[in-house]
PDB file of C-alpha atoms in Angstrom:
ATOM      1  CA  MET A   1       0.059  -0.210   0.019  1.00 51.00           C
ATOM      2  CA  ASN A   2       1.411   3.228  -0.930  1.00 48.00           C
ATOM      3  CA  GLN A   3       1.715   6.516   1.315  1.00 50.00           C
ATOM      4  CA  ARG A   4      -1.056   8.222  -0.576  1.00 49.00           C
ATOM      5  CA  ALA A   5      -3.409   5.367  -0.174  1.00 45.00           C
ATOM      6  CA  MET A   6      -2.678   5.141   3.677  1.00 47.00           C
ATOM      7  CA  GLN A   7      -3.216   8.824   4.114  1.00 47.00           C
ATOM      8  CA  ALA A   8      -6.687   8.527   2.549  1.00 41.00           C
ATOM      9  CA  ILE A   9      -7.541   5.535   4.923  1.00 41.00           C
ATOM     10  CA  VAL A  10      -6.543   7.363   8.078  1.00 38.00           C
ATOM     11  CA  ALA A  11      -8.461  10.523   6.840  1.00 43.00           C
ATOM     12  CA  VAL A  12     -11.630   8.475   6.448  1.00 40.00           C
ATOM     13  CA  TRP A  13     -11.065   6.844   9.864  1.00 41.00           C
ATOM     14  CA  MET A  14     -10.847   9.986  11.722  1.00 43.00           C
ATOM     15  CA  PHE A  15     -13.781  11.538   9.754  1.00 41.00           C
ATOM     16  CA  CYS A  16     -15.869   8.474  10.815  1.00 41.00           C
ATOM     17  CA  MET A  17     -14.709   8.979  14.685  1.00 42.00           C
ATOM     18  CA  ALA A  18     -15.752  12.618  14.582  1.00 43.00           C
ATOM     19  CA  GLY A  19     -19.004  11.965  12.986  1.00 44.00           C
ATOM     20  CA  SER A  20     -19.654   9.186  15.716  1.00 43.00           C
ATOM     21  CA  ALA A  21     -18.586  11.862  18.456  1.00 42.00           C
ATOM     22  CA  VAL A  22     -21.153  14.164  17.117  1.00 42.00           C
ATOM     23  CA  ALA A  23     -23.746  11.918  16.580  1.00 45.00           C
ATOM     24  CA  GLN A  24     -23.277  10.864  20.375  1.00 53.00           C
ATOM     25  CA  CYS A  25     -23.399  14.486  21.540  1.00 56.00           C
ATOM     26  CA  GLN A  26     -26.564  15.828  22.781  1.00 56.00           C
ATOM     27  CA  ALA A  27     -28.387  18.309  20.439  1.00 55.00           C
ATOM     28  CA  GLY A  28     -26.815  21.729  20.583  1.00 51.00           C
ATOM     29  CA  MET A  29     -23.721  20.513  22.673  1.00 51.00           C
ATOM     30  CA  PRO A  30     -20.477  21.592  21.036  1.00 48.00           C
ATOM     31  CA  THR A  31     -17.414  19.266  20.470  1.00 49.00           C
ATOM     32  CA  VAL A  32     -13.938  20.294  21.047  1.00 46.00           C
ATOM     33  CA  PRO A  33     -11.042  18.657  19.218  1.00 48.00           C
ATOM     34  CA  GLY A  34      -9.245  16.168  21.481  1.00 47.00           C
ATOM     35  CA  ALA A  35     -12.214  16.617  24.153  1.00 46.00           C
ATOM     36  CA  GLY A  36     -15.380  15.180  22.559  1.00 53.00           C
ATOM     37  CA  CYS A  37     -18.771  16.584  23.781  1.00 55.00           C
ATOM     38  CA  VAL A  38     -18.262  19.644  26.176  1.00 46.00           C
ATOM     39  CA  PRO A  39     -21.193  21.426  27.818  1.00 49.00           C
ATOM     40  CA  ARG A  40     -21.762  24.763  26.445  1.00 44.00           C
ATOM     41  CA  ASP A  41     -21.611  26.588  29.693  1.00 43.00           C
ATOM     42  CA  TYR A  42     -18.264  25.344  30.178  1.00 38.00           C
ATOM     43  CA  ILE A  43     -17.091  27.105  27.389  1.00 35.00           C
ATOM     44  CA  GLU A  44     -18.860  30.281  28.394  1.00 37.00           C
ATOM     45  CA  ASN A  45     -17.490  30.176  31.797  1.00 37.00           C
ATOM     46  CA  SER A  46     -13.870  29.348  30.457  1.00 35.00           C
ATOM     47  CA  ASN A  47     -14.155  32.290  28.405  1.00 35.00           C
ATOM     48  CA  ARG A  48     -14.860  34.177  31.382  1.00 36.00           C
ATOM     49  CA  GLY A  49     -11.828  32.981  33.096  1.00 35.00           C
ATOM     50  CA  GLY A  50     -13.492  30.540  35.285  1.00 35.00           C
ATOM     51  CA  GLY A  51     -14.128  26.671  35.035  1.00 35.00           C
ATOM     52  CA  TYR A  52     -17.625  25.151  35.143  1.00 35.00           C
ATOM     53  CA  GLN A  53     -19.527  25.782  37.950  1.00 38.00           C
ATOM     54  CA  GLN A  54     -23.112  25.041  39.153  1.00 40.00           C
ATOM     55  CA  GLN A  55     -25.565  28.150  39.184  1.00 43.00           C
ATOM     56  CA  PRO A  56     -25.618  29.073  42.833  1.00 39.00           C
ATOM     57  CA  GLN A  57     -28.565  27.998  44.917  1.00 43.00           C
ATOM     58  CA  TYR A  58     -30.578  30.558  46.746  1.00 42.00           C
ATOM     59  CA  ALA A  59     -33.034  30.223  49.451  1.00 46.00           C
ATOM     60  CA  PRO A  60     -36.631  31.115  48.427  1.00 52.00           C
ATOM     61  CA  GLU A  61     -37.392  34.813  49.277  1.00 53.00           C
ATOM     62  CA  VAL A  62     -39.746  35.255  52.173  1.00 51.00           C
ATOM     63  CA  PRO A  63     -42.670  37.772  51.277  1.00 57.00           C
ATOM     64  CA  GLY A  64     -42.793  41.042  52.929  1.00 56.00           C
ATOM     65  CA  PRO A  65     -45.524  42.229  54.892  1.00 58.00           C
ATOM     66  CA  ARG A  66     -48.496  43.488  52.741  1.00 57.00           C
ATOM     67  CA  TYR A  67     -49.664  47.116  53.206  1.00 53.00           C
ATOM     68  CA  ARG A  68     -51.797  47.212  50.195  1.00 59.00           C
ATOM     69  CA  ASP A  69     -54.427  45.416  52.175  1.00 63.00           C
ATOM     70  CA  SER A  70     -54.032  47.599  55.562  1.00 68.00           C
ATOM     71  CA  PRO A  71     -55.636  51.092  55.867  1.00 70.00           C
ATOM     72  CA  PRO A  72     -52.937  53.661  56.143  1.00 67.00           C
ATOM     73  CA  PRO A  73     -52.351  54.958  59.639  1.00 67.00           C
ATOM     74  CA  PRO A  74     -54.770  58.003  60.717  1.00 68.00           C
ATOM     75  CA  ILE A  75     -53.286  61.613  60.290  1.00 65.00           C
ATOM     76  CA  LEU A  76     -53.613  63.156  63.718  1.00 63.00           C
ATOM     77  CA  PRO A  77     -54.510  66.833  63.884  1.00 68.00           C
ATOM     78  CA  VAL A  78     -51.795  68.805  65.343  1.00 72.00           C
ATOM     79  CA  ILE A  79     -53.228  70.731  68.642  1.00 86.00           C
ATOM     80  CA  GLU A  80     -51.587  74.081  69.359  1.00 90.00           C
ATOM     81  CA  TYR A  81     -51.900  75.717  72.843  1.00 93.00           C
ATOM     82  CA  GLY A  82     -51.657  79.128  74.149  1.00 93.00           C
ATOM     83  CA  ALA A  83     -51.518  80.951  77.375  1.00 95.00           C
ATOM     84  CA  HIS A  84     -51.763  84.290  79.347  1.00 96.00           C
ATOM     85  CA  ALA A  85     -49.462  85.262  82.200  1.00 96.00           C
ATOM     86  CA  MET A  86     -49.760  88.210  84.423  1.00 95.00           C
ATOM     87  CA  THR A  87     -47.556  89.914  87.147  1.00 96.00           C
ATOM     88  CA  THR A  88     -48.993  89.193  90.761  1.00 95.00           C
ATOM     89  CA  ASP A  89     -49.608  92.952  91.035  1.00 94.00           C
ATOM     90  CA  ASN A  90     -51.942  92.881  88.042  1.00 93.00           C
ATOM     91  CA  GLU A  91     -49.684  95.440  86.302  1.00 93.00           C
ATOM     92  CA  SER A  92     -48.567  93.701  83.381  1.00 94.00           C
ATOM     93  CA  LEU A  93     -50.202  91.049  80.908  1.00 95.00           C
ATOM     94  CA  PHE A  94     -48.477  88.792  78.475  1.00 94.00           C
ATOM     95  CA  GLY A  95     -49.462  86.002  76.070  1.00 92.00           C
ATOM     96  CA  GLY A  96     -47.919  83.489  73.854  1.00 91.00           C
ATOM     97  CA  THR A  97     -48.931  80.628  71.570  1.00 90.00           C
ATOM     98  CA  GLY A  98     -47.214  78.016  69.244  1.00 88.00           C
ATOM     99  CA  THR A  99     -46.779  75.234  71.833  1.00 91.00           C
ATOM    100  CA  LEU A 100     -47.976  71.866  71.525  1.00 91.00           C
ATOM    101  CA  SER A 101     -48.974  71.097  75.110  1.00 93.00           C
ATOM    102  CA  SER A 102     -50.487  72.897  78.055  1.00 95.00           C
ATOM    103  CA  ASN A 103     -47.338  72.966  80.245  1.00 95.00           C
ATOM    104  CA  SER A 104     -45.116  74.235  77.461  1.00 94.00           C
ATOM    105  CA  ALA A 105     -47.565  77.079  76.990  1.00 94.00           C
ATOM    106  CA  GLN A 106     -47.580  77.820  80.761  1.00 96.00           C
ATOM    107  CA  LYS A 107     -43.786  77.777  80.933  1.00 95.00           C
ATOM    108  CA  LEU A 108     -43.346  79.933  77.895  1.00 94.00           C
ATOM    109  CA  VAL A 109     -45.468  82.932  79.145  1.00 95.00           C
ATOM    110  CA  LEU A 110     -44.190  82.599  82.910  1.00 95.00           C
ATOM    111  CA  ASP A 111     -40.716  82.743  81.589  1.00 95.00           C
ATOM    112  CA  PHE A 112     -41.364  85.560  79.544  1.00 94.00           C
ATOM    113  CA  CYS A 113     -43.416  87.512  81.930  1.00 95.00           C
ATOM    114  CA  ARG A 114     -40.480  87.179  84.696  1.00 96.00           C
ATOM    115  CA  GLN A 115     -37.670  88.119  82.133  1.00 95.00           C
ATOM    116  CA  ARG A 116     -39.568  91.358  80.932  1.00 94.00           C
ATOM    117  CA  THR A 117     -40.763  92.590  84.387  1.00 94.00           C
ATOM    118  CA  GLY A 118     -38.498  91.066  86.891  1.00 95.00           C
ATOM    119  CA  LYS A 119     -41.413  90.280  88.907  1.00 95.00           C
ATOM    120  CA  GLU A 120     -43.259  87.250  89.979  1.00 96.00           C
ATOM    121  CA  CYS A 121     -46.019  86.034  87.516  1.00 96.00           C
ATOM    122  CA  LYS A 122     -49.237  83.821  87.548  1.00 96.00           C
ATOM    123  CA  VAL A 123     -50.965  81.919  84.573  1.00 97.00           C
ATOM    124  CA  LEU A 124     -54.340  83.233  83.901  1.00 96.00           C
ATOM    125  CA  ALA A 125     -55.644  80.697  81.662  1.00 97.00           C
ATOM    126  CA  VAL A 126     -54.492  78.173  78.876  1.00 97.00           C
ATOM    127  CA  PHE A 127     -56.397  77.561  75.814  1.00 95.00           C
ATOM    128  CA  LYS A 128     -56.025  75.343  72.585  1.00 93.00           C
ATOM    129  CA  ASP A 129     -56.961  75.959  69.015  1.00 91.00           C
ATOM    130  CA  THR A 130     -59.011  78.911  69.501  1.00 91.00           C
ATOM    131  CA  CYS A 131     -58.726  82.798  70.753  1.00 93.00           C
ATOM    132  CA  GLN A 132     -58.478  84.158  74.163  1.00 95.00           C
ATOM    133  CA  GLY A 133     -58.506  87.806  75.364  1.00 95.00           C
ATOM    134  CA  PHE A 134     -59.059  89.490  78.828  1.00 96.00           C
ATOM    135  CA  ALA A 135     -60.798  92.613  79.669  1.00 96.00           C
ATOM    136  CA  PHE A 136     -60.068  94.447  82.912  1.00 95.00           C
ATOM    137  CA  ASP A 137     -61.988  96.766  85.305  1.00 94.00           C
ATOM    138  CA  ARG A 138     -60.680  99.819  87.349  1.00 92.00           C
ATOM    139  CA  LYS A 139     -58.993  97.483  89.707  1.00 92.00           C
ATOM    140  CA  ASN A 140     -57.170  95.308  86.911  1.00 93.00           C
ATOM    141  CA  THR A 141     -59.075  92.422  87.683  1.00 94.00           C
ATOM    142  CA  PRO A 142     -58.862  90.174  84.475  1.00 96.00           C
ATOM    143  CA  TYR A 143     -62.122  88.718  82.939  1.00 97.00           C
ATOM    144  CA  ARG A 144     -61.601  86.009  80.205  1.00 97.00           C
ATOM    145  CA  GLY A 145     -63.164  85.638  76.833  1.00 97.00           C
ATOM    146  CA  VAL A 146     -62.753  82.392  74.444  1.00 96.00           C
ATOM    147  CA  ASP A 147     -64.075  81.656  71.066  1.00 94.00           C
ATOM    148  CA  ASN A 148     -62.868  80.559  67.327  1.00 91.00           C
ATOM    149  CA  ASP A 149     -63.516  84.332  66.404  1.00 91.00           C
ATOM    150  CA  PRO A 150     -61.350  86.915  68.220  1.00 92.00           C
ATOM    151  CA  ARG A 151     -64.118  89.473  68.235  1.00 92.00           C
ATOM    152  CA  LYS A 152     -66.385  87.118  70.009  1.00 93.00           C
ATOM    153  CA  ALA A 153     -63.813  86.388  72.519  1.00 94.00           C
ATOM    154  CA  VAL A 154     -63.478  90.192  73.264  1.00 95.00           C
ATOM    155  CA  ARG A 155     -67.213  90.566  73.668  1.00 95.00           C
ATOM    156  CA  GLU A 156     -67.429  87.702  75.953  1.00 97.00           C
ATOM    157  CA  ALA A 157     -64.436  89.139  78.086  1.00 96.00           C
ATOM    158  CA  MET A 158     -66.169  92.594  77.978  1.00 95.00           C
ATOM    159  CA  GLY A 159     -69.537  91.288  78.838  1.00 95.00           C
ATOM    160  CA  ALA A 160     -68.326  89.503  81.882  1.00 95.00           C
ATOM    161  CA  CYS A 161     -66.330  92.515  83.038  1.00 95.00           C
ATOM    162  CA  ILE A 162     -69.445  94.847  82.431  1.00 93.00           C
ATOM    163  CA  ARG A 163     -71.662  92.401  84.421  1.00 93.00           C
ATOM    164  CA  ALA A 164     -69.312  92.253  87.228  1.00 93.00           C
ATOM    165  CA  SER A 165     -68.645  96.049  87.568  1.00 85.00           C
ATOM    166  CA  GLY A 166     -72.357  96.714  87.205  1.00 78.00           C
ATOM    167  CA  LYS A 167     -72.192  99.473  84.235  1.00 75.00           C
ATOM    168  CA  ALA A 168     -70.236 100.144  81.048  1.00 70.00           C
ATOM    169  CA  GLY A 169     -67.457 102.349  80.806  1.00 81.00           C
ATOM    170  CA  GLN A 170     -65.470 100.538  83.622  1.00 88.00           C
ATOM    171  CA  CYS A 171     -63.960  97.764  81.432  1.00 93.00           C
ATOM    172  CA  ARG A 172     -61.423  98.091  78.702  1.00 93.00           C
ATOM    173  CA  LEU A 173     -58.797  95.762  76.771  1.00 93.00           C
ATOM    174  CA  TRP A 174     -55.083  96.073  77.388  1.00 91.00           C
ATOM    175  CA  LYS A 175     -54.258  93.907  74.380  1.00 91.00           C
ATOM    176  CA  LEU A 176     -56.109  92.180  71.589  1.00 92.00           C
ATOM    177  CA  PRO A 177     -56.673  88.510  72.147  1.00 92.00           C
ATOM    178  CA  ILE A 178     -54.530  85.895  70.714  1.00 91.00           C
ATOM    179  CA  CYS A 179     -55.174  82.665  68.885  1.00 90.00           C
ATOM    180  CA  ALA A 180     -53.552  79.204  68.569  1.00 88.00           C
ATOM    181  CA  GLY A 181     -54.165  76.676  65.747  1.00 84.00           C
ATOM    182  CA  ASN A 182     -55.510  77.223  62.242  1.00 77.00           C
ATOM    183  CA  ASP A 183     -59.231  77.374  62.931  1.00 71.00           C
ATOM    184  CA  TYR A 184     -59.733  81.065  64.233  1.00 72.00           C
ATOM    185  CA  VAL A 185     -61.553  83.526  61.935  1.00 67.00           C
ATOM    186  CA  GLY A 186     -61.093  86.957  61.241  1.00 63.00           C
ATOM    187  CA  SER A 187     -58.877  88.278  58.424  1.00 56.00           C
ATOM    188  CA  ASP A 188     -58.507  91.657  59.883  1.00 59.00           C
ATOM    189  CA  PHE A 189     -56.919  90.119  63.026  1.00 62.00           C
ATOM    190  CA  ASN A 190     -54.283  88.420  60.728  1.00 60.00           C
ATOM    191  CA  ALA A 191     -53.144  91.988  59.783  1.00 60.00           C
ATOM    192  CA  SER A 192     -52.157  92.875  63.504  1.00 64.00           C
ATOM    193  CA  LYS A 193     -48.780  91.161  62.700  1.00 67.00           C
ATOM    194  CA  LYS A 194     -48.003  94.528  60.460  1.00 76.00           C
ATOM    195  CA  TRP A 195     -49.263  96.946  63.021  1.00 79.00           C
ATOM    196  CA  ASP A 196     -46.838  99.446  64.686  1.00 85.00           C
ATOM    197  CA  SER A 197     -47.207 100.305  68.289  1.00 87.00           C
ATOM    198  CA  ASN A 198     -49.666 103.279  67.801  1.00 90.00           C
ATOM    199  CA  GLU A 199     -51.771 101.307  65.338  1.00 89.00           C
ATOM    200  CA  TYR A 200     -52.031  98.396  67.824  1.00 89.00           C
ATOM    201  CA  GLU A 201     -53.103 100.699  70.621  1.00 92.00           C
ATOM    202  CA  ALA A 202     -55.689 102.375  68.257  1.00 92.00           C
ATOM    203  CA  GLN A 203     -56.863  98.655  67.275  1.00 90.00           C
ATOM    204  CA  VAL A 204     -57.301  97.998  71.069  1.00 92.00           C
ATOM    205  CA  ARG A 205     -59.270 101.138  71.752  1.00 93.00           C
ATOM    206  CA  SER A 206     -61.393 100.347  68.573  1.00 93.00           C
ATOM    207  CA  TRP A 207     -62.153  96.770  69.541  1.00 92.00           C
ATOM    208  CA  THR A 208     -63.221  97.839  73.223  1.00 93.00           C
ATOM    209  CA  ALA A 209     -65.529 100.497  71.925  1.00 93.00           C
ATOM    210  CA  THR A 210     -67.184  98.103  69.248  1.00 93.00           C
ATOM    211  CA  ALA A 211     -67.776  95.473  72.012  1.00 92.00           C
ATOM    212  CA  GLU A 212     -69.214  98.083  74.452  1.00 91.00           C
ATOM    213  CA  ARG A 213     -71.713  99.148  71.957  1.00 90.00           C
ATOM    214  CA  GLU A 214     -72.602  95.564  70.730  1.00 90.00           C
ATOM    215  CA  LEU A 215     -73.268  94.821  74.663  1.00 88.00           C
ATOM    216  CA  ARG A 216     -75.630  97.560  75.251  1.00 83.00           C
TER     217      ARG A 216
END
């Protein structure tokens, strides 16, 4: 047998072996010369620099709480407190708002009263989400008025003072009422933040006179 015939026989044998290997591989599984059938992910992982590895196994996720079926938490309204304090000699009156508890409101006005006067002070009354004002008789005795409308609070205070004193002309406001929260009415009262001292005193006299006329 010459050399050319021998090479042809070897070539046919190698082709048959390769065909046999391909036929035995699973569908889609590649073959590598000298290695036979090789899983595809082995080649892909090898190209990324690593050998064949199984995919990591993870524990099944625990489902989180379902808030969709639960009602949302209620929105609690903010309650705002205010208070008035006065020196024990009944000579000076102070008020303050914007606190979230009765104790805080009392401490606020007591501290402010003491700092401004250097005297001992007392709390007259605490209120919340409304307006509070005081009228005074000739002896500086305070009479309280509370209402969502600051003008009605003034009429209430003036009415209590006039009934106690027995006649009109004996009572007056020292200051306008103050309001806590967002439920009070009276857009003209909101303008008080822009008044200077002279305009404020003029408004105090005007509110006093208006309340007296309405109470006659």
